[in-house]
């Protein structure tokens, strides 16, 4: 390993040499966002520049950085004359060449919900189109969160999904229910599809085929043709039983619902479960433009464990078919690694052990037809605290081991590798919804970088975990408490290697590996946080 420090212009470059890749970190000078402003987004590309967007009441602040040197090149404050007290920033739609700040508003007297965009010119750091309305509907359901001692606001109103090529955007929402009774209410969901120029391709609001008591919305997606999809969990009855007591089989199934510009009808495709219990499910468009269903599954009824992963594809006739073998079971030998002796004994004693809390994170389809699946152990602990007659609720988020597996083009399960990782947050007083970005992450989670040479997992870890044997147990990394930036590499054959990139405590900064965004073929941009509203741009180059 080699370290090089460059003092000029406040830049730090740290080089780390692996077997096939060199990771170069360039850390720019500190900059500060306006006091009491809301940090919205950090994004851009290697040609036009990098932007940090923040909002303070009716002012939008745009800071621009040179993507090569990371030096701040401009600072603009833009007045928002149309801003109301109900304005809420939603997301930045980043299409590479075109970038749009999406924000919503709510007109209570008229009973209208609206979404607007401002077009951002990254090269000049200016707004070129302002307050363009792209969506209007009636009251939308969301999550109520506290915004003060005596007030609350609704968040997670909208969902945002892109196709595999990042050329189409789906904005979805659920209308306020007509009835509060789940047994008689049918969800009405809005779908609005846009191209990379924010031209609306189509929109419609569809009534779901099942009541809320029967159907749960699992995942939304969109394909290259602008068709929208919803992966839904459908129960056999309003009793919502996971297990049919008479048969011992699942009391539910999954369906893929398809929504198109050409029809006001919803087409459905049932996923055959073969009497297994599909758990956490996701629906994505692959680089080859197939709609892939990826789920964890279990053979058992009474727990939420995972035997392995289930893969299926929505074919051209709109039917769900298994991908090759469909079910791929995790080998126990790999799952027992990095566990305590007590846990290992329990796992080995259990003839059909299931890994807990596993979620599918990424599904990558190779040019040769092989499939790489990355999973992560994730869960939330809810704690109820009683003090002086009042109850407060806190949430602790756990991001733990990575389970990475590869399936050959012929359907053979090539390998599973367990990457030890033990991250958790401090208890937090807010629960985070799943429509607009998922649960709290902070410095936790990981970033996956992959190419023909292998798969590279970038994350923060405890320094004591650098030299681990198969019988060792991971030490905790606590969110916001320093940590080491490490990279774990799996080559195409599953060979494992781990390397330390740098120690954040030496620079006294916080790094957010999972938030890094790709700005070209081998560079990723992110930030190091120094303190509240004080950051440093951070560029990773992989060669």
Short mmCIF file of C-alpha atoms in Angstrom, two decimals:
data_model
loop_
_atom_site.label_atom_id
_atom_site.label_comp_id
_atom_site.label_asym_id
_atom_site.label_seq_id
_atom_site.Cartn_x
_atom_site.Cartn_y
_atom_site.Cartn_z
CA UNK A 1 0.00 0.00 0.00
CA UNK A 2 1.24 3.50 -0.81
CA UNK A 3 0.18 6.87 0.62
CA UNK A 4 0.91 10.23 -1.01
CA UNK A 5 -0.02 13.57 0.61
CA UNK A 6 -0.32 16.74 -1.49
CA UNK A 7 -0.68 19.94 0.50
CA UNK A 8 -1.30 22.33 -2.39
CA UNK A 9 -4.86 23.71 -2.78
CA UNK A 10 -5.98 21.75 0.28
CA UNK A 11 -6.02 18.51 -1.69
CA UNK A 12 -5.30 15.06 -0.34
CA UNK A 13 -4.57 12.13 -2.64
CA UNK A 14 -4.29 8.62 -1.23
CA UNK A 15 -3.27 5.79 -3.51
CA UNK A 16 -3.92 2.15 -2.80
CA UNK A 17 -2.68 -0.62 -5.08
CA UNK A 18 -4.66 -3.84 -5.28
CA UNK A 19 -4.14 -6.89 -7.42
CA UNK A 20 -5.81 -5.41 -10.50
CA UNK A 21 -7.16 -2.00 -9.51
CA UNK A 22 -5.75 1.23 -8.16
CA UNK A 23 -8.07 3.44 -6.12
CA UNK A 24 -7.12 7.12 -6.07
CA UNK A 25 -8.80 9.48 -3.59
CA UNK A 26 -8.70 13.24 -4.16
CA UNK A 27 -10.06 15.37 -1.32
CA UNK A 28 -10.91 19.01 -2.09
CA UNK A 29 -10.88 22.05 0.18
CA UNK A 30 -13.59 22.67 2.79
CA UNK A 31 -16.72 24.58 1.82
CA UNK A 32 -19.78 25.64 3.80
CA UNK A 33 -23.46 25.71 2.92
CA UNK A 34 -25.56 28.73 3.98
CA UNK A 35 -26.53 28.71 7.64
CA UNK A 36 -29.83 26.92 8.38
CA UNK A 37 -30.10 25.70 4.79
CA UNK A 38 -31.34 22.26 3.75
CA UNK A 39 -28.73 20.18 1.91
CA UNK A 40 -30.56 18.83 -1.16
CA UNK A 41 -28.14 17.06 -3.51
CA UNK A 42 -24.53 16.65 -4.65
CA UNK A 43 -24.23 15.56 -8.27
CA UNK A 44 -22.76 16.24 -11.71
CA UNK A 45 -20.45 14.83 -14.37
CA UNK A 46 -16.81 14.98 -15.43
CA UNK A 47 -17.50 17.29 -18.39
CA UNK A 48 -19.75 20.05 -17.01
CA UNK A 49 -18.86 20.06 -13.32
CA UNK A 50 -20.17 19.15 -9.87
CA UNK A 51 -23.05 20.92 -8.11
CA UNK A 52 -24.08 21.13 -4.45
CA UNK A 53 -27.70 22.22 -4.17
CA UNK A 54 -29.20 23.60 -0.94
CA UNK A 55 -32.41 25.40 0.00
CA UNK A 56 -33.10 28.14 2.55
CA UNK A 57 -36.74 29.23 2.66
CA UNK A 58 -37.24 30.94 -0.72
CA UNK A 59 -33.58 30.88 -1.82
CA UNK A 60 -31.82 28.17 -3.79
CA UNK A 61 -28.04 28.02 -3.38
CA UNK A 62 -25.91 26.51 -6.18
CA UNK A 63 -22.25 25.82 -5.50
CA UNK A 64 -20.23 24.62 -8.50
CA UNK A 65 -16.92 22.69 -8.46
CA UNK A 66 -14.37 21.85 -11.12
CA UNK A 67 -14.63 18.06 -11.61
CA UNK A 68 -10.87 17.70 -12.20
CA UNK A 69 -9.39 19.90 -9.45
CA UNK A 70 -12.43 19.95 -7.09
CA UNK A 71 -11.89 23.71 -6.65
CA UNK A 72 -15.10 25.70 -6.11
CA UNK A 73 -15.70 27.81 -9.22
CA UNK A 74 -18.97 29.65 -8.49
CA UNK A 75 -21.49 30.44 -5.77
CA UNK A 76 -24.99 31.58 -6.72
CA UNK A 77 -28.07 32.42 -4.66
CA UNK A 78 -31.29 32.23 -6.69
CA UNK A 79 -34.52 33.79 -5.46
CA UNK A 80 -37.62 31.61 -5.68
CA UNK A 81 -40.49 34.09 -5.95
CA UNK A 82 -43.10 31.35 -6.38
CA UNK A 83 -42.04 29.45 -3.26
CA UNK A 84 -44.82 28.84 -0.73
CA UNK A 85 -44.71 27.57 2.83
CA UNK A 86 -45.75 24.14 1.50
CA UNK A 87 -42.83 23.82 -0.95
CA UNK A 88 -40.94 20.58 -0.46
CA UNK A 89 -37.78 19.44 -2.26
CA UNK A 90 -38.23 15.96 -3.72
CA UNK A 91 -35.16 14.91 -5.72
CA UNK A 92 -32.73 15.86 -8.47
CA UNK A 93 -33.45 14.02 -11.71
CA UNK A 94 -29.95 13.45 -13.09
CA UNK A 95 -29.96 12.35 -16.75
CA UNK A 96 -26.28 13.15 -17.31
CA UNK A 97 -26.59 15.97 -19.87
CA UNK A 98 -29.87 17.22 -18.37
CA UNK A 99 -30.52 17.85 -14.69
CA UNK A 100 -33.73 18.91 -13.00
CA UNK A 101 -34.55 19.87 -9.42
CA UNK A 102 -38.01 18.44 -8.66
CA UNK A 103 -40.08 20.03 -5.92
CA UNK A 104 -43.69 19.65 -4.85
CA UNK A 105 -46.39 21.90 -3.43
CA UNK A 106 -49.82 21.53 -1.87
CA UNK A 107 -52.73 23.94 -2.33
CA UNK A 108 -55.02 23.09 0.56
CA UNK A 109 -57.92 25.38 -0.44
CA UNK A 110 -58.03 23.99 -3.98
CA UNK A 111 -57.26 20.42 -2.87
CA UNK A 112 -54.39 20.12 -5.36
CA UNK A 113 -50.99 18.41 -5.22
CA UNK A 114 -48.39 19.60 -7.73
CA UNK A 115 -44.86 18.77 -8.85
CA UNK A 116 -42.58 21.28 -10.61
CA UNK A 117 -39.08 21.26 -12.00
CA UNK A 118 -36.26 23.79 -12.32
CA UNK A 119 -33.68 22.93 -14.98
CA UNK A 120 -30.09 23.24 -13.81
CA UNK A 121 -27.25 24.11 -16.19
CA UNK A 122 -24.26 22.52 -14.46
CA UNK A 123 -21.70 24.15 -16.77
CA UNK A 124 -22.78 27.66 -15.74
CA UNK A 125 -24.25 26.88 -12.34
CA UNK A 126 -27.52 28.56 -13.32
CA UNK A 127 -31.24 27.79 -13.49
CA UNK A 128 -32.41 27.94 -17.12
CA UNK A 129 -36.07 26.96 -16.65
CA UNK A 130 -38.03 27.80 -13.52
CA UNK A 131 -41.10 26.34 -11.82
CA UNK A 132 -42.36 24.22 -14.72
CA UNK A 133 -45.43 22.26 -13.60
CA UNK A 134 -45.29 18.60 -14.69
CA UNK A 135 -47.90 16.98 -12.47
CA UNK A 136 -51.15 17.92 -10.75
CA UNK A 137 -53.58 15.71 -8.88
CA UNK A 138 -55.74 15.54 -5.76
CA UNK A 139 -54.61 14.74 -2.22
CA UNK A 140 -51.81 12.15 -1.98
CA UNK A 141 -51.17 9.74 0.87
CA UNK A 142 -47.79 9.71 2.59
CA UNK A 143 -46.06 9.39 5.94
CA UNK A 144 -46.79 11.85 8.74
CA UNK A 145 -43.60 13.08 10.46
CA UNK A 146 -43.13 15.64 13.20
CA UNK A 147 -41.89 19.07 12.06
CA UNK A 148 -42.04 20.77 15.44
CA UNK A 149 -43.57 20.40 18.88
CA UNK A 150 -47.13 20.92 17.68
CA UNK A 151 -47.03 20.34 13.93
CA UNK A 152 -46.46 17.59 11.40
CA UNK A 153 -45.88 17.31 7.68
CA UNK A 154 -46.44 14.57 5.12
CA UNK A 155 -43.39 13.01 3.45
CA UNK A 156 -42.78 10.06 1.12
CA UNK A 157 -45.58 11.14 -1.16
CA UNK A 158 -43.77 10.34 -4.39
CA UNK A 159 -41.66 7.48 -5.68
CA UNK A 160 -38.96 7.95 -8.36
CA UNK A 161 -37.66 5.13 -10.56
CA UNK A 162 -35.43 5.02 -13.64
CA UNK A 163 -35.04 2.51 -16.43
CA UNK A 164 -31.73 0.63 -16.85
CA UNK A 165 -30.34 3.22 -19.30
CA UNK A 166 -31.38 6.13 -17.07
CA UNK A 167 -33.34 7.70 -19.94
CA UNK A 168 -36.87 7.35 -18.53
CA UNK A 169 -38.27 8.52 -15.19
CA UNK A 170 -41.34 7.16 -13.43
CA UNK A 171 -43.02 9.30 -10.77
CA UNK A 172 -45.59 7.34 -8.78
CA UNK A 173 -47.89 8.13 -5.87
CA UNK A 174 -50.87 6.76 -3.99
CA UNK A 175 -54.00 8.90 -3.80
CA UNK A 176 -55.64 9.53 -0.46
CA UNK A 177 -57.91 6.52 0.19
CA UNK A 178 -61.64 6.96 -0.38
CA UNK A 179 -62.31 4.87 2.70
CA UNK A 180 -60.29 4.32 5.87
CA UNK A 181 -61.39 0.68 5.89
CA UNK A 182 -58.80 -1.52 4.18
CA UNK A 183 -61.43 -4.17 3.48
CA UNK A 184 -63.38 -1.93 1.11
CA UNK A 185 -60.75 0.51 -0.17
CA UNK A 186 -59.00 -0.06 -3.50
CA UNK A 187 -55.73 1.83 -3.86
CA UNK A 188 -55.60 4.34 -6.69
CA UNK A 189 -52.04 4.84 -7.89
CA UNK A 190 -50.75 7.51 -10.24
CA UNK A 191 -48.07 6.82 -12.86
CA UNK A 192 -46.35 9.65 -14.74
CA UNK A 193 -43.56 8.78 -17.20
CA UNK A 194 -41.02 11.31 -18.55
CA UNK A 195 -38.09 11.22 -20.96
CA UNK A 196 -34.62 12.70 -20.33
CA UNK A 197 -35.87 16.15 -21.39
CA UNK A 198 -38.71 15.97 -18.85
CA UNK A 199 -41.27 15.65 -21.63
CA UNK A 200 -44.25 13.70 -20.35
CA UNK A 201 -44.65 10.49 -22.35
CA UNK A 202 -47.86 9.46 -20.63
CA UNK A 203 -49.73 9.53 -17.34
CA UNK A 204 -52.73 7.87 -15.77
CA UNK A 205 -54.20 6.93 -12.42
CA UNK A 206 -55.12 3.27 -12.05
CA UNK A 207 -57.39 1.54 -9.56
CA UNK A 208 -55.74 -1.58 -8.18
CA UNK A 209 -57.42 -4.97 -8.73
CA UNK A 210 -57.43 -5.86 -5.00
CA UNK A 211 -58.39 -4.08 -1.79
CA UNK A 212 -55.79 -2.79 0.65
CA UNK A 213 -56.63 -5.73 2.93
CA UNK A 214 -55.54 -8.12 0.18
CA UNK A 215 -52.67 -6.33 -1.59
CA UNK A 216 -49.39 -4.74 -0.50
CA UNK A 217 -47.18 -2.69 -2.85
CA UNK A 218 -43.67 -4.19 -2.85
CA UNK A 219 -41.67 -2.43 -5.59
CA UNK A 220 -42.06 -0.10 -8.58
CA UNK A 221 -40.07 -0.15 -11.82
CA UNK A 222 -39.99 1.11 -15.42
CA UNK A 223 -38.57 -0.26 -18.68
CA UNK A 224 -36.87 1.31 -21.71
CA UNK A 225 -40.21 1.68 -23.53
CA UNK A 226 -41.74 3.66 -20.68
CA UNK A 227 -43.98 0.87 -19.39
CA UNK A 228 -44.49 1.00 -15.63
CA UNK A 229 -44.57 -1.98 -13.26
CA UNK A 230 -45.64 -2.75 -9.72
CA UNK A 231 -44.56 -5.88 -7.85
CA UNK A 232 -47.36 -6.69 -5.42
CA UNK A 233 -47.84 -9.13 -2.57
CA UNK A 234 -51.36 -10.55 -2.73
CA UNK A 235 -52.91 -12.41 0.21
CA UNK A 236 -55.39 -15.25 -0.19
CA UNK A 237 -57.94 -13.52 2.07
CA UNK A 238 -58.56 -10.41 4.14
CA UNK A 239 -57.19 -12.24 7.17
CA UNK A 240 -53.69 -11.66 5.70
CA UNK A 241 -52.25 -14.93 6.91
CA UNK A 242 -48.67 -15.67 5.86
CA UNK A 243 -49.40 -19.40 6.22
CA UNK A 244 -52.51 -21.36 5.31
CA UNK A 245 -53.24 -23.36 8.49
CA UNK A 246 -54.89 -26.20 6.65
CA UNK A 247 -52.14 -26.80 4.10
CA UNK A 248 -49.10 -25.24 5.77
CA UNK A 249 -48.40 -23.53 2.44
CA UNK A 250 -48.00 -19.79 1.81
CA UNK A 251 -51.17 -17.77 2.31
CA UNK A 252 -50.09 -15.27 -0.32
CA UNK A 253 -48.42 -14.95 -3.71
CA UNK A 254 -46.70 -12.25 -5.75
CA UNK A 255 -47.90 -10.65 -8.97
CA UNK A 256 -46.32 -8.27 -11.48
CA UNK A 257 -48.75 -5.54 -12.53
CA UNK A 258 -47.99 -3.77 -15.83
CA UNK A 259 -49.22 -0.29 -16.79
CA UNK A 260 -48.92 1.12 -20.31
CA UNK A 261 -49.67 4.24 -22.31
CA UNK A 262 -51.96 2.34 -24.65
CA UNK A 263 -54.40 0.91 -22.12
CA UNK A 264 -56.32 1.96 -19.04
CA UNK A 265 -56.46 -1.69 -17.96
CA UNK A 266 -53.95 -3.31 -15.61
CA UNK A 267 -52.36 -6.53 -16.84
CA UNK A 268 -51.21 -8.99 -14.19
CA UNK A 269 -48.74 -11.88 -14.15
CA UNK A 270 -48.66 -14.36 -11.27
CA UNK A 271 -45.32 -15.56 -9.88
CA UNK A 272 -45.41 -19.31 -9.23
CA UNK A 273 -43.88 -19.89 -5.79
CA UNK A 274 -43.69 -23.72 -5.75
CA UNK A 275 -44.84 -23.76 -2.12
CA UNK A 276 -41.79 -21.75 -1.03
CA UNK A 277 -42.12 -18.51 0.93
CA UNK A 278 -40.87 -15.53 -1.06
CA UNK A 279 -39.71 -12.84 1.33
CA UNK A 280 -38.15 -9.51 0.37
CA UNK A 281 -38.75 -8.94 -3.35
CA UNK A 282 -37.51 -6.46 -5.93
CA UNK A 283 -38.22 -5.76 -9.59
CA UNK A 284 -35.61 -4.18 -11.88
CA UNK A 285 -34.84 -3.77 -15.56
CA UNK A 286 -31.57 -5.49 -16.51
CA UNK A 287 -29.00 -3.91 -18.88
CA UNK A 288 -30.38 -6.26 -21.56
CA UNK A 289 -33.85 -4.72 -20.88
CA UNK A 290 -35.48 -7.74 -19.29
CA UNK A 291 -37.65 -7.22 -16.23
CA UNK A 292 -36.06 -9.34 -13.50
CA UNK A 293 -37.77 -10.41 -10.28
CA UNK A 294 -35.23 -11.06 -7.51
CA UNK A 295 -36.39 -12.32 -4.11
CA UNK A 296 -35.07 -13.98 -1.02
CA UNK A 297 -36.96 -17.19 -0.24
CA UNK A 298 -37.53 -19.64 2.58
CA UNK A 299 -38.72 -23.22 2.84
CA UNK A 300 -40.11 -22.57 6.30
CA UNK A 301 -43.32 -20.86 7.34
CA UNK A 302 -42.59 -19.64 10.86
CA UNK A 303 -39.69 -17.26 10.43
CA UNK A 304 -38.34 -14.57 8.12
CA UNK A 305 -35.10 -16.34 7.33
CA UNK A 306 -33.52 -16.86 3.92
CA UNK A 307 -32.56 -20.16 2.27
CA UNK A 308 -31.29 -18.40 -0.83
CA UNK A 309 -32.42 -16.28 -3.77
CA UNK A 310 -35.17 -16.74 -6.34
CA UNK A 311 -34.83 -15.30 -9.86
CA UNK A 312 -37.50 -14.95 -12.54
CA UNK A 313 -37.98 -12.96 -15.74
CA UNK A 314 -41.05 -11.32 -17.24
CA UNK A 315 -40.97 -12.56 -20.83
CA UNK A 316 -42.26 -10.93 -24.03
CA UNK A 317 -45.69 -12.50 -23.61
CA UNK A 318 -45.96 -10.86 -20.17
CA UNK A 319 -45.59 -14.15 -18.29
CA UNK A 320 -43.26 -14.73 -15.36
CA UNK A 321 -40.84 -17.59 -15.99
CA UNK A 322 -38.05 -18.87 -13.77
CA UNK A 323 -34.52 -17.86 -14.63
CA UNK A 324 -32.91 -21.28 -15.25
CA UNK A 325 -33.29 -23.19 -11.98
CA UNK A 326 -35.20 -20.34 -10.33
CA UNK A 327 -34.19 -21.19 -6.75
CA UNK A 328 -30.56 -20.93 -5.63
CA UNK A 329 -29.84 -22.10 -2.09
CA UNK A 330 -27.00 -20.59 -0.05
CA UNK A 331 -24.44 -23.21 1.05
CA UNK A 332 -24.18 -23.56 4.85
CA UNK A 333 -20.38 -23.81 4.74
CA UNK A 334 -20.11 -20.20 3.57
CA UNK A 335 -22.84 -18.87 5.90
CA UNK A 336 -21.05 -20.19 9.01
CA UNK A 337 -17.98 -18.01 8.34
CA UNK A 338 -17.33 -15.01 10.62
CA UNK A 339 -19.82 -16.24 13.21
CA UNK A 340 -19.29 -16.85 16.93
CA UNK A 341 -18.70 -20.44 18.07
CA UNK A 342 -22.13 -20.46 19.69
CA UNK A 343 -23.86 -19.22 16.53
CA UNK A 344 -21.91 -21.64 14.40
CA UNK A 345 -22.97 -24.61 16.55
CA UNK A 346 -26.62 -23.58 16.23
CA UNK A 347 -26.28 -23.20 12.48
CA UNK A 348 -24.62 -26.57 12.03
CA UNK A 349 -27.09 -28.28 14.36
CA UNK A 350 -29.96 -26.90 12.29
CA UNK A 351 -30.05 -29.09 9.20
CA UNK A 352 -31.89 -26.44 7.22
CA UNK A 353 -30.41 -23.18 8.50
CA UNK A 354 -31.74 -19.91 7.12
CA UNK A 355 -29.83 -16.61 7.15
CA UNK A 356 -31.82 -13.81 8.83
CA UNK A 357 -32.78 -10.35 7.54
CA UNK A 358 -31.34 -10.72 4.02
CA UNK A 359 -32.30 -8.21 1.33
CA UNK A 360 -31.43 -8.23 -2.37
CA UNK A 361 -29.53 -5.02 -3.19
CA UNK A 362 -28.20 -5.41 -6.75
CA UNK A 363 -28.68 -7.77 -9.66
CA UNK A 364 -26.11 -7.44 -12.46
CA UNK A 365 -26.49 -9.37 -15.70
CA UNK A 366 -23.17 -9.93 -17.49
CA UNK A 367 -22.61 -9.82 -21.24
CA UNK A 368 -22.18 -13.59 -21.18
CA UNK A 369 -25.58 -14.08 -19.52
CA UNK A 370 -24.20 -14.74 -16.03
CA UNK A 371 -26.01 -13.15 -13.08
CA UNK A 372 -24.34 -11.54 -10.06
CA UNK A 373 -26.53 -10.96 -7.01
CA UNK A 374 -25.52 -8.80 -4.08
CA UNK A 375 -27.49 -9.11 -0.82
CA UNK A 376 -27.10 -7.43 2.55
CA UNK A 377 -28.28 -8.32 6.03
CA UNK A 378 -30.40 -5.36 7.10
CA UNK A 379 -32.89 -4.80 9.91
CA UNK A 380 -34.27 -2.12 12.24
CA UNK A 381 -34.71 -2.42 16.00
CA UNK A 382 -37.57 -0.37 17.43
CA UNK A 383 -37.13 0.67 21.05
CA UNK A 384 -39.89 2.10 23.25
CA UNK A 385 -38.65 4.26 26.10
CA UNK A 386 -40.88 5.23 29.04
CA UNK A 387 -40.01 8.36 31.03
CA UNK A 388 -42.24 10.47 33.29
CA UNK A 389 -45.39 9.01 31.82
CA UNK A 390 -44.34 9.66 28.22
CA UNK A 391 -43.33 7.14 25.60
CA UNK A 392 -40.67 7.91 23.02
CA UNK A 393 -39.70 5.64 20.16
CA UNK A 394 -36.22 5.24 18.70
CA UNK A 395 -34.97 3.28 15.70
CA UNK A 396 -31.56 1.62 15.36
CA UNK A 397 -30.51 0.63 11.82
CA UNK A 398 -28.24 -2.38 11.24
CA UNK A 399 -26.32 -2.91 7.97
CA UNK A 400 -24.44 -6.17 8.31
CA UNK A 401 -22.84 -8.96 6.25
CA UNK A 402 -22.87 -8.87 2.45
CA UNK A 403 -23.80 -12.09 0.65
CA UNK A 404 -22.57 -12.06 -2.95
CA UNK A 405 -23.30 -14.87 -5.38
CA UNK A 406 -22.81 -15.63 -9.04
CA UNK A 407 -24.89 -17.80 -11.36
CA UNK A 408 -23.37 -19.06 -14.60
CA UNK A 409 -25.07 -18.53 -17.99
CA UNK A 410 -26.16 -22.20 -17.99
CA UNK A 411 -27.94 -21.71 -14.64
CA UNK A 412 -25.30 -23.35 -12.42
CA UNK A 413 -24.74 -21.77 -9.01
CA UNK A 414 -21.02 -20.94 -9.25
CA UNK A 415 -20.28 -19.49 -5.81
CA UNK A 416 -21.44 -17.60 -2.72
CA UNK A 417 -19.11 -15.35 -0.73
CA UNK A 418 -19.86 -13.88 2.66
CA UNK A 419 -18.23 -10.47 3.20
CA UNK A 420 -18.11 -9.68 6.93
CA UNK A 421 -19.52 -6.26 7.82
CA UNK A 422 -21.07 -5.12 11.09
CA UNK A 423 -22.45 -1.58 10.90
CA UNK A 424 -25.11 0.11 12.98
CA UNK A 425 -26.51 3.56 13.67
CA UNK A 426 -27.05 5.23 17.01
CA UNK A 427 -30.71 5.15 18.13
CA UNK A 428 -32.65 7.71 16.09
CA UNK A 429 -35.99 9.30 16.87
CA UNK A 430 -37.36 9.14 13.33
CA UNK A 431 -38.46 6.30 11.09
CA UNK A 432 -37.61 6.68 7.41
CA UNK A 433 -40.02 5.67 4.64
CA UNK A 434 -39.32 3.49 1.63
CA UNK A 435 -40.78 5.50 -1.27
CA UNK A 436 -38.25 8.33 -1.48
CA UNK A 437 -34.94 6.62 -0.95
CA UNK A 438 -35.41 4.00 1.73
CA UNK A 439 -34.46 3.84 5.41
CA UNK A 440 -31.76 5.80 7.22
CA UNK A 441 -28.26 5.02 5.92
CA UNK A 442 -25.79 7.79 6.90
CA UNK A 443 -22.23 6.40 6.62
CA UNK A 444 -23.54 2.82 6.52
CA UNK A 445 -24.11 0.40 3.64
CA UNK A 446 -21.72 -0.03 0.71
CA UNK A 447 -20.98 0.99 -2.87
CA UNK A 448 -20.58 -1.73 -5.52
CA UNK A 449 -18.22 -1.08 -8.44
CA UNK A 450 -17.95 -3.83 -11.05
CA UNK A 451 -16.32 -4.52 -14.39
CA UNK A 452 -14.73 -7.44 -16.25
CA UNK A 453 -11.98 -7.76 -13.60
CA UNK A 454 -14.41 -8.38 -10.73
CA UNK A 455 -16.66 -6.86 -8.10
CA UNK A 456 -15.44 -4.19 -5.66
CA UNK A 457 -17.31 -3.38 -2.43
CA UNK A 458 -16.46 -0.03 -0.85
CA UNK A 459 -17.58 0.56 2.76
CA UNK A 460 -16.58 1.81 6.21
CA UNK A 461 -15.28 -0.75 8.67
CA UNK A 462 -13.70 -1.13 12.08
CA UNK A 463 -9.90 -1.26 11.87
CA UNK A 464 -9.87 -4.43 13.98
CA UNK A 465 -11.62 -6.24 11.11
CA UNK A 466 -8.78 -5.82 8.62
CA UNK A 467 -7.12 -9.17 9.34
CA UNK A 468 -9.92 -11.68 9.85
CA UNK A 469 -9.90 -15.45 9.79
CA UNK A 470 -13.02 -17.46 8.98
CA UNK A 471 -13.63 -18.06 12.71
CA UNK A 472 -13.40 -14.38 13.69
CA UNK A 473 -16.44 -12.19 14.41
CA UNK A 474 -16.71 -8.63 13.07
CA UNK A 475 -16.35 -5.68 15.42
CA UNK A 476 -18.94 -2.91 15.18
CA UNK A 477 -18.55 0.19 13.06
CA UNK A 478 -20.81 2.89 14.51
CA UNK A 479 -22.35 5.44 12.13
CA UNK A 480 -20.60 8.81 12.39
CA UNK A 481 -17.74 7.51 14.55
CA UNK A 482 -14.82 7.55 12.10
CA UNK A 483 -13.98 4.21 10.55
CA UNK A 484 -11.70 2.93 7.83
CA UNK A 485 -12.58 3.07 4.14
CA UNK A 486 -11.96 -0.45 2.86
CA UNK A 487 -12.47 -2.24 -0.43
CA UNK A 488 -13.27 -5.94 -0.72
CA UNK A 489 -12.69 -7.47 -4.13
CA UNK A 490 -14.25 -10.62 -5.55
CA UNK A 491 -12.72 -11.70 -8.85
CA UNK A 492 -14.89 -13.47 -11.50
CA UNK A 493 -14.07 -16.82 -9.84
CA UNK A 494 -15.06 -15.56 -6.37
CA UNK A 495 -11.53 -15.15 -5.00
CA UNK A 496 -11.63 -12.78 -2.00
CA UNK A 497 -9.23 -9.96 -1.04
CA UNK A 498 -9.55 -6.99 1.33
CA UNK A 499 -7.61 -3.75 1.46
CA UNK A 500 -7.49 -0.59 3.59
CA UNK A 501 -7.82 2.62 1.56
CA UNK A 502 -7.58 5.21 4.34
CA UNK A 503 -8.54 6.06 7.91
CA UNK A 504 -11.17 8.81 8.19
CA UNK A 505 -10.03 9.62 11.75
CA UNK A 506 -6.67 10.76 10.47
CA UNK A 507 -8.46 13.43 8.44
CA UNK A 508 -11.27 13.95 11.00
CA UNK A 509 -14.04 13.61 8.40
CA UNK A 510 -17.09 11.43 7.76
CA UNK A 511 -17.37 9.53 4.48
CA UNK A 512 -20.60 8.21 2.92
CA UNK A 513 -19.48 5.36 0.61
CA UNK A 514 -22.97 4.31 -0.50
CA UNK A 515 -23.75 7.87 -1.66
CA UNK A 516 -20.95 8.07 -4.26
CA UNK A 517 -22.22 8.66 -7.80
CA UNK A 518 -20.54 7.58 -11.01
CA UNK A 519 -19.58 10.56 -13.20
CA UNK A 520 -17.79 8.59 -15.95
CA UNK A 521 -16.51 5.09 -16.61
CA UNK A 522 -14.02 4.99 -13.74
CA UNK A 523 -14.68 7.99 -11.47
CA UNK A 524 -17.10 8.47 -8.58
CA UNK A 525 -17.92 11.71 -6.78
CA UNK A 526 -18.98 12.07 -3.17
CA UNK A 527 -18.34 14.18 -0.09
CA UNK A 528 -16.52 14.13 3.19
CA UNK A 529 -18.40 15.85 6.02
CA UNK A 530 -16.32 17.93 8.42
CA UNK A 531 -19.14 19.26 10.60
CA UNK A 532 -22.71 20.49 10.21
CA UNK A 533 -23.08 22.04 6.73
CA UNK A 534 -19.29 21.93 6.17
CA UNK A 535 -18.07 19.48 3.52
CA UNK A 536 -15.18 18.58 1.25
CA UNK A 537 -15.68 17.18 -2.28
CA UNK A 538 -14.13 13.73 -2.69
CA UNK A 539 -13.27 12.07 -6.00
CA UNK A 540 -12.50 8.35 -6.35
CA UNK A 541 -10.71 7.19 -9.49
CA UNK A 542 -10.49 3.47 -10.22
CA UNK A 543 -7.84 2.27 -12.68
#
